[in-house]
């Protein structure tokens, strides 16, 4: 059973609710915020301080895999299997609560790319809260929540709620994003998970995109070139910034470091490949971005929800 010191935590509500399935190795704990120190909110789910004293959650499965995520931006920054980190955080990443964390799995919401508001929207630049945490047969699960604030409404004047569930298993990291329109008027948005994978860029490749319609942003991001992907194996020979529309629900990344990662999804209709090449000379050789995205606008009426799921699985 998870333990809680109420002198070190504040909780909303103040009562602690454990599900009946606790006896079956499942423990759920209601919303918590860290007051001081390191606390376990459920077995395998620890809330602590990360870089820059930002609140960080560490997930540890009974199988030995581990993940880390920051409440700032709701950003997963590490996913380790057999002690090997499969995600990448850029060396120029800033952990000051002012700028988005550059690396891991940042959110793009409610806007992907440039547009009426700041690049990739505001979700990666806001503090998320812990909605719940649990452990299911050795697999830690945490759900984060983001809702509108004066900051978000200054850019996007709608009431919303986003829930982001992260599940860590032995060889799989799964995420589920659910957006609810809690306003009295409809709204629309686009979104993506801007995933940075550790890689050797000269050896990295992606399979499964042949036949997709492409929007190639090289050389001019403002005027992408339409085309059809003809390659069975897509590589990263230089600057790459390409959108794949109506992408398949599964693609495979060879990271060039000896690992093959399957990237499966439901309701993320598109994919994006990105590597900045010489525009980021200090680190471009060490990562590639393979992103699940929803490029076209999602339309939500009041009280409607939209959910998209991603599974990252490493084959060993």
PDB file of C-alpha atoms in Angstrom, residues 4-223:
ATOM      1  CA  UNK A   4       1.104   9.317   2.696  1.00  0.00           C
ATOM      2  CA  UNK A   5       2.246  11.917   5.195  1.00  0.00           C
ATOM      3  CA  UNK A   6      -0.450  14.574   5.245  1.00  0.00           C
ATOM      4  CA  UNK A   7       1.999  17.018   6.823  1.00  0.00           C
ATOM      5  CA  UNK A   8       4.121  16.896   3.670  1.00  0.00           C
ATOM      6  CA  UNK A   9       1.334  16.906   1.113  1.00  0.00           C
ATOM      7  CA  UNK A  10      -1.696  18.895   0.181  1.00  0.00           C
ATOM      8  CA  UNK A  11      -4.501  17.007  -1.488  1.00  0.00           C
ATOM      9  CA  UNK A  12      -7.743  17.842  -3.239  1.00  0.00           C
ATOM     10  CA  UNK A  13      -9.959  16.375  -1.949  1.00  0.00           C
ATOM     11  CA  UNK A  14      -8.348  15.975   1.471  1.00  0.00           C
ATOM     12  CA  UNK A  15      -9.516  12.387   1.812  1.00  0.00           C
ATOM     13  CA  UNK A  16      -7.500   9.520   0.356  1.00  0.00           C
ATOM     14  CA  UNK A  17      -9.496   6.976  -1.643  1.00  0.00           C
ATOM     15  CA  UNK A  18      -8.150   3.502  -2.397  1.00  0.00           C
ATOM     16  CA  UNK A  19     -10.000   1.290  -4.854  1.00  0.00           C
ATOM     17  CA  UNK A  20     -11.244  -2.173  -3.931  1.00  0.00           C
ATOM     18  CA  UNK A  21      -8.824  -3.628  -6.454  1.00  0.00           C
ATOM     19  CA  UNK A  22      -5.960  -2.646  -4.164  1.00  0.00           C
ATOM     20  CA  UNK A  23      -6.041  -6.211  -2.894  1.00  0.00           C
ATOM     21  CA  UNK A  24      -5.443  -7.307  -6.485  1.00  0.00           C
ATOM     22  CA  UNK A  25      -2.243  -5.256  -6.715  1.00  0.00           C
ATOM     23  CA  UNK A  26      -3.964  -2.126  -8.010  1.00  0.00           C
ATOM     24  CA  UNK A  27      -3.684   1.065  -5.967  1.00  0.00           C
ATOM     25  CA  UNK A  28      -5.240   4.402  -6.934  1.00  0.00           C
ATOM     26  CA  UNK A  29      -4.670   7.707  -5.189  1.00  0.00           C
ATOM     27  CA  UNK A  30      -6.597  10.935  -5.788  1.00  0.00           C
ATOM     28  CA  UNK A  31      -5.131  14.273  -6.837  1.00  0.00           C
ATOM     29  CA  UNK A  32      -1.924  15.315  -5.034  1.00  0.00           C
ATOM     30  CA  UNK A  33       0.537  18.188  -5.130  1.00  0.00           C
ATOM     31  CA  UNK A  34       4.036  18.086  -3.669  1.00  0.00           C
ATOM     32  CA  UNK A  35       4.713  20.253  -0.638  1.00  0.00           C
ATOM     33  CA  UNK A  36       8.195  19.042   0.248  1.00  0.00           C
ATOM     34  CA  UNK A  37      10.512  16.077  -0.204  1.00  0.00           C
ATOM     35  CA  UNK A  38       9.994  12.942  -2.269  1.00  0.00           C
ATOM     36  CA  UNK A  39       6.708  11.050  -1.924  1.00  0.00           C
ATOM     37  CA  UNK A  40       5.326   7.850  -3.379  1.00  0.00           C
ATOM     38  CA  UNK A  41       1.750   8.461  -4.543  1.00  0.00           C
ATOM     39  CA  UNK A  42       1.268   4.821  -5.588  1.00  0.00           C
ATOM     40  CA  UNK A  43       3.711   1.907  -5.816  1.00  0.00           C
ATOM     41  CA  UNK A  44       6.186   2.754  -8.554  1.00  0.00           C
ATOM     42  CA  UNK A  45       5.018   6.399  -8.796  1.00  0.00           C
ATOM     43  CA  UNK A  46       7.200   8.951  -7.015  1.00  0.00           C
ATOM     44  CA  UNK A  47       6.888  12.710  -7.036  1.00  0.00           C
ATOM     45  CA  UNK A  48      10.166  14.517  -6.417  1.00  0.00           C
ATOM     46  CA  UNK A  49      12.176  17.555  -7.480  1.00  0.00           C
ATOM     47  CA  UNK A  50      13.878  17.523 -10.835  1.00  0.00           C
ATOM     48  CA  UNK A  51      16.247  19.861 -12.621  1.00  0.00           C
ATOM     49  CA  UNK A  52      15.658  23.489 -11.702  1.00  0.00           C
ATOM     50  CA  UNK A  53      13.597  22.340  -8.699  1.00  0.00           C
ATOM     51  CA  UNK A  54      10.696  21.585 -11.029  1.00  0.00           C
ATOM     52  CA  UNK A  55       8.289  18.851  -9.831  1.00  0.00           C
ATOM     53  CA  UNK A  56       9.158  15.550 -11.494  1.00  0.00           C
ATOM     54  CA  UNK A  57       7.419  12.175 -11.458  1.00  0.00           C
ATOM     55  CA  UNK A  58       9.460   8.965 -11.634  1.00  0.00           C
ATOM     56  CA  UNK A  59       7.683   5.804 -12.785  1.00  0.00           C
ATOM     57  CA  UNK A  60       9.351   2.471 -12.020  1.00  0.00           C
ATOM     58  CA  UNK A  61       7.834  -0.823 -13.126  1.00  0.00           C
ATOM     59  CA  UNK A  62       8.362  -4.085 -11.297  1.00  0.00           C
ATOM     60  CA  UNK A  63      10.110  -5.287 -14.472  1.00  0.00           C
ATOM     61  CA  UNK A  64      12.867  -2.668 -14.114  1.00  0.00           C
ATOM     62  CA  UNK A  65      11.826  -0.154 -16.779  1.00  0.00           C
ATOM     63  CA  UNK A  66      11.675   3.500 -15.758  1.00  0.00           C
ATOM     64  CA  UNK A  67      10.224   6.787 -17.033  1.00  0.00           C
ATOM     65  CA  UNK A  68      10.457  10.377 -15.867  1.00  0.00           C
ATOM     66  CA  UNK A  69       8.110  13.247 -16.571  1.00  0.00           C
ATOM     67  CA  UNK A  70       7.838  16.872 -15.528  1.00  0.00           C
ATOM     68  CA  UNK A  71       4.593  18.503 -14.475  1.00  0.00           C
ATOM     69  CA  UNK A  72       5.768  21.608 -16.323  1.00  0.00           C
ATOM     70  CA  UNK A  73       4.601  20.951 -19.862  1.00  0.00           C
ATOM     71  CA  UNK A  74       3.360  17.460 -18.948  1.00  0.00           C
ATOM     72  CA  UNK A  75       6.591  16.380 -20.636  1.00  0.00           C
ATOM     73  CA  UNK A  76       7.972  12.830 -20.494  1.00  0.00           C
ATOM     74  CA  UNK A  77      11.763  13.296 -20.518  1.00  0.00           C
ATOM     75  CA  UNK A  78      13.069   9.747 -20.078  1.00  0.00           C
ATOM     76  CA  UNK A  79      12.052   6.161 -20.905  1.00  0.00           C
ATOM     77  CA  UNK A  80      14.559   3.526 -19.908  1.00  0.00           C
ATOM     78  CA  UNK A  81      14.438  -0.168 -20.751  1.00  0.00           C
ATOM     79  CA  UNK A  82      17.317  -2.271 -19.428  1.00  0.00           C
ATOM     80  CA  UNK A  83      18.854   1.006 -18.177  1.00  0.00           C
ATOM     81  CA  UNK A  84      19.051   2.387 -21.739  1.00  0.00           C
ATOM     82  CA  UNK A  85      17.270   5.699 -22.337  1.00  0.00           C
ATOM     83  CA  UNK A  86      15.291   5.587 -25.566  1.00  0.00           C
ATOM     84  CA  UNK A  87      14.289   9.260 -25.448  1.00  0.00           C
ATOM     85  CA  UNK A  88      16.501  12.302 -25.951  1.00  0.00           C
ATOM     86  CA  UNK A  89      16.626  15.678 -24.235  1.00  0.00           C
ATOM     87  CA  UNK A  90      18.598  18.350 -26.034  1.00  0.00           C
ATOM     88  CA  UNK A  91      21.693  19.767 -24.288  1.00  0.00           C
ATOM     89  CA  UNK A  92      20.230  23.258 -24.690  1.00  0.00           C
ATOM     90  CA  UNK A  93      17.015  22.285 -22.874  1.00  0.00           C
ATOM     91  CA  UNK A  94      15.973  24.795 -20.217  1.00  0.00           C
ATOM     92  CA  UNK A  95      14.343  23.689 -16.952  1.00  0.00           C
ATOM     93  CA  UNK A  96      13.258  27.050 -15.554  1.00  0.00           C
ATOM     94  CA  UNK A  97       9.486  26.869 -15.873  1.00  0.00           C
ATOM     95  CA  UNK A  98       9.544  29.673 -18.437  1.00  0.00           C
ATOM     96  CA  UNK A  99      10.423  27.945 -21.703  1.00  0.00           C
ATOM     97  CA  UNK A 100       9.206  24.563 -22.993  1.00  0.00           C
ATOM     98  CA  UNK A 101      11.471  21.587 -22.239  1.00  0.00           C
ATOM     99  CA  UNK A 102      13.285  20.750 -25.479  1.00  0.00           C
ATOM    100  CA  UNK A 103      13.224  16.977 -25.740  1.00  0.00           C
ATOM    101  CA  UNK A 104      11.428  13.868 -24.571  1.00  0.00           C
ATOM    102  CA  UNK A 105       7.747  13.971 -25.514  1.00  0.00           C
ATOM    103  CA  UNK A 106       6.509  17.587 -25.508  1.00  0.00           C
ATOM    104  CA  UNK A 107       2.872  18.432 -26.214  1.00  0.00           C
ATOM    105  CA  UNK A 108       1.731  20.487 -29.169  1.00  0.00           C
ATOM    106  CA  UNK A 109      -1.723  21.784 -28.211  1.00  0.00           C
ATOM    107  CA  UNK A 110      -4.008  23.441 -29.206  1.00  0.00           C
ATOM    108  CA  UNK A 111      -1.884  24.314 -32.212  1.00  0.00           C
ATOM    109  CA  UNK A 112       0.693  22.305 -34.129  1.00  0.00           C
ATOM    110  CA  UNK A 113       3.466  24.425 -35.608  1.00  0.00           C
ATOM    111  CA  UNK A 114       3.176  28.172 -36.205  1.00  0.00           C
ATOM    112  CA  UNK A 115      -0.137  29.972 -36.278  1.00  0.00           C
ATOM    113  CA  UNK A 116      -2.277  32.471 -34.420  1.00  0.00           C
ATOM    114  CA  UNK A 117      -0.576  31.770 -31.085  1.00  0.00           C
ATOM    115  CA  UNK A 118       2.943  30.839 -29.998  1.00  0.00           C
ATOM    116  CA  UNK A 119       4.726  27.958 -31.759  1.00  0.00           C
ATOM    117  CA  UNK A 120       3.052  24.605 -30.939  1.00  0.00           C
ATOM    118  CA  UNK A 121       0.522  26.227 -28.604  1.00  0.00           C
ATOM    119  CA  UNK A 122       0.661  26.582 -24.830  1.00  0.00           C
ATOM    120  CA  UNK A 123       0.294  23.093 -23.292  1.00  0.00           C
ATOM    121  CA  UNK A 124       4.058  22.501 -23.255  1.00  0.00           C
ATOM    122  CA  UNK A 125       4.535  25.797 -21.408  1.00  0.00           C
ATOM    123  CA  UNK A 126       2.040  25.325 -18.560  1.00  0.00           C
ATOM    124  CA  UNK A 127       2.014  23.431 -15.281  1.00  0.00           C
ATOM    125  CA  UNK A 128      -0.050  20.251 -15.358  1.00  0.00           C
ATOM    126  CA  UNK A 129      -1.416  18.699 -12.150  1.00  0.00           C
ATOM    127  CA  UNK A 130      -1.618  15.092 -10.999  1.00  0.00           C
ATOM    128  CA  UNK A 131      -5.178  13.852 -11.366  1.00  0.00           C
ATOM    129  CA  UNK A 132      -4.537  10.290 -10.147  1.00  0.00           C
ATOM    130  CA  UNK A 133      -1.931   7.560  -9.893  1.00  0.00           C
ATOM    131  CA  UNK A 134      -2.143   3.816  -9.557  1.00  0.00           C
ATOM    132  CA  UNK A 135      -0.241   0.576  -9.976  1.00  0.00           C
ATOM    133  CA  UNK A 136      -1.696  -2.256 -12.001  1.00  0.00           C
ATOM    134  CA  UNK A 137       0.116  -5.555 -11.473  1.00  0.00           C
ATOM    135  CA  UNK A 138       3.507  -3.901 -11.290  1.00  0.00           C
ATOM    136  CA  UNK A 139       2.820  -1.322 -14.026  1.00  0.00           C
ATOM    137  CA  UNK A 140       2.736   2.280 -12.747  1.00  0.00           C
ATOM    138  CA  UNK A 141       0.103   4.608 -14.180  1.00  0.00           C
ATOM    139  CA  UNK A 142      -0.277   8.342 -13.743  1.00  0.00           C
ATOM    140  CA  UNK A 143      -2.843  10.746 -15.150  1.00  0.00           C
ATOM    141  CA  UNK A 144      -2.068  14.450 -15.519  1.00  0.00           C
ATOM    142  CA  UNK A 145      -4.598  17.214 -16.004  1.00  0.00           C
ATOM    143  CA  UNK A 146      -4.471  20.584 -17.740  1.00  0.00           C
ATOM    144  CA  UNK A 147      -7.284  23.125 -17.869  1.00  0.00           C
ATOM    145  CA  UNK A 148      -7.755  26.663 -19.053  1.00  0.00           C
ATOM    146  CA  UNK A 149      -6.268  29.605 -17.176  1.00  0.00           C
ATOM    147  CA  UNK A 150      -5.927  33.343 -17.782  1.00  0.00           C
ATOM    148  CA  UNK A 151      -2.626  32.517 -19.531  1.00  0.00           C
ATOM    149  CA  UNK A 152      -4.211  30.041 -21.966  1.00  0.00           C
ATOM    150  CA  UNK A 153      -7.270  32.236 -22.487  1.00  0.00           C
ATOM    151  CA  UNK A 154      -5.041  35.143 -23.498  1.00  0.00           C
ATOM    152  CA  UNK A 155      -4.207  33.054 -26.592  1.00  0.00           C
ATOM    153  CA  UNK A 156      -7.196  30.724 -26.943  1.00  0.00           C
ATOM    154  CA  UNK A 157     -10.370  31.917 -25.219  1.00  0.00           C
ATOM    155  CA  UNK A 158     -12.030  28.591 -24.415  1.00  0.00           C
ATOM    156  CA  UNK A 159     -12.696  26.439 -21.382  1.00  0.00           C
ATOM    157  CA  UNK A 160     -11.237  22.932 -21.750  1.00  0.00           C
ATOM    158  CA  UNK A 161      -9.866  19.994 -19.812  1.00  0.00           C
ATOM    159  CA  UNK A 162      -7.067  17.718 -21.016  1.00  0.00           C
ATOM    160  CA  UNK A 163      -6.219  14.430 -19.296  1.00  0.00           C
ATOM    161  CA  UNK A 164      -2.929  12.714 -20.146  1.00  0.00           C
ATOM    162  CA  UNK A 165      -2.509   9.134 -18.928  1.00  0.00           C
ATOM    163  CA  UNK A 166       0.969   7.561 -18.980  1.00  0.00           C
ATOM    164  CA  UNK A 167       1.376   3.811 -18.492  1.00  0.00           C
ATOM    165  CA  UNK A 168       4.779   2.153 -18.088  1.00  0.00           C
ATOM    166  CA  UNK A 169       5.197  -1.566 -18.729  1.00  0.00           C
ATOM    167  CA  UNK A 170       8.244  -3.779 -19.150  1.00  0.00           C
ATOM    168  CA  UNK A 171       8.955  -2.781 -22.749  1.00  0.00           C
ATOM    169  CA  UNK A 172       6.146  -0.320 -23.500  1.00  0.00           C
ATOM    170  CA  UNK A 173       5.421   3.325 -22.765  1.00  0.00           C
ATOM    171  CA  UNK A 174       1.809   4.229 -23.519  1.00  0.00           C
ATOM    172  CA  UNK A 175       0.080   7.597 -23.473  1.00  0.00           C
ATOM    173  CA  UNK A 176      -3.563   8.553 -23.790  1.00  0.00           C
ATOM    174  CA  UNK A 177      -4.592  12.158 -24.369  1.00  0.00           C
ATOM    175  CA  UNK A 178      -8.251  13.109 -23.852  1.00  0.00           C
ATOM    176  CA  UNK A 179      -9.454  16.638 -24.571  1.00  0.00           C
ATOM    177  CA  UNK A 180     -12.891  17.753 -23.369  1.00  0.00           C
ATOM    178  CA  UNK A 181     -14.711  20.889 -24.434  1.00  0.00           C
ATOM    179  CA  UNK A 182     -15.985  22.312 -21.143  1.00  0.00           C
ATOM    180  CA  UNK A 183     -17.047  25.582 -22.763  1.00  0.00           C
ATOM    181  CA  UNK A 184     -20.501  26.660 -23.890  1.00  0.00           C
ATOM    182  CA  UNK A 185     -19.327  27.177 -27.460  1.00  0.00           C
ATOM    183  CA  UNK A 186     -17.563  24.875 -29.934  1.00  0.00           C
ATOM    184  CA  UNK A 187     -13.824  25.031 -30.544  1.00  0.00           C
ATOM    185  CA  UNK A 188     -11.224  23.461 -32.810  1.00  0.00           C
ATOM    186  CA  UNK A 189      -7.593  22.520 -32.322  1.00  0.00           C
ATOM    187  CA  UNK A 190      -4.657  20.588 -33.737  1.00  0.00           C
ATOM    188  CA  UNK A 191      -2.188  18.562 -31.713  1.00  0.00           C
ATOM    189  CA  UNK A 192       0.907  16.344 -31.720  1.00  0.00           C
ATOM    190  CA  UNK A 193       3.350  14.493 -29.517  1.00  0.00           C
ATOM    191  CA  UNK A 194       6.733  15.890 -30.558  1.00  0.00           C
ATOM    192  CA  UNK A 195       8.730  12.773 -29.587  1.00  0.00           C
ATOM    193  CA  UNK A 196      12.535  12.946 -29.555  1.00  0.00           C
ATOM    194  CA  UNK A 197      14.184   9.510 -29.811  1.00  0.00           C
ATOM    195  CA  UNK A 198      17.827   8.857 -28.994  1.00  0.00           C
ATOM    196  CA  UNK A 199      19.419   7.827 -32.279  1.00  0.00           C
ATOM    197  CA  UNK A 200      22.466   7.746 -34.476  1.00  0.00           C
ATOM    198  CA  UNK A 201      21.074   9.932 -37.226  1.00  0.00           C
ATOM    199  CA  UNK A 202      23.241   8.383 -39.955  1.00  0.00           C
ATOM    200  CA  UNK A 203      21.891   4.918 -39.136  1.00  0.00           C
ATOM    201  CA  UNK A 204      18.300   5.788 -38.177  1.00  0.00           C
ATOM    202  CA  UNK A 205      15.364   4.895 -40.417  1.00  0.00           C
ATOM    203  CA  UNK A 206      11.584   4.579 -40.368  1.00  0.00           C
ATOM    204  CA  UNK A 207       9.480   1.896 -42.064  1.00  0.00           C
ATOM    205  CA  UNK A 208       5.768   1.940 -42.772  1.00  0.00           C
ATOM    206  CA  UNK A 209       5.220   5.299 -44.451  1.00  0.00           C
ATOM    207  CA  UNK A 210       5.361   4.251 -48.106  1.00  0.00           C
ATOM    208  CA  UNK A 211       2.371   5.522 -50.085  1.00  0.00           C
ATOM    209  CA  UNK A 212       1.487   8.346 -47.684  1.00  0.00           C
ATOM    210  CA  UNK A 213       0.772  11.820 -48.972  1.00  0.00           C
ATOM    211  CA  UNK A 214       3.614  14.093 -47.858  1.00  0.00           C
ATOM    212  CA  UNK A 215       3.980  17.784 -47.085  1.00  0.00           C
ATOM    213  CA  UNK A 216       7.726  18.402 -47.290  1.00  0.00           C
ATOM    214  CA  UNK A 217       8.731  21.583 -45.483  1.00  0.00           C
ATOM    215  CA  UNK A 218      12.278  21.503 -46.872  1.00  0.00           C
ATOM    216  CA  UNK A 219      13.361  23.971 -48.153  1.00  0.00           C
ATOM    217  CA  UNK A 220      10.437  26.325 -47.395  1.00  0.00           C
ATOM    218  CA  UNK A 221       8.346  25.566 -44.262  1.00  0.00           C
ATOM    219  CA  UNK A 222       5.754  28.163 -45.300  1.00  0.00           C
ATOM    220  CA  UNK A 223       5.197  26.517 -48.679  1.00  0.00           C
TER     221      UNK A 223
END
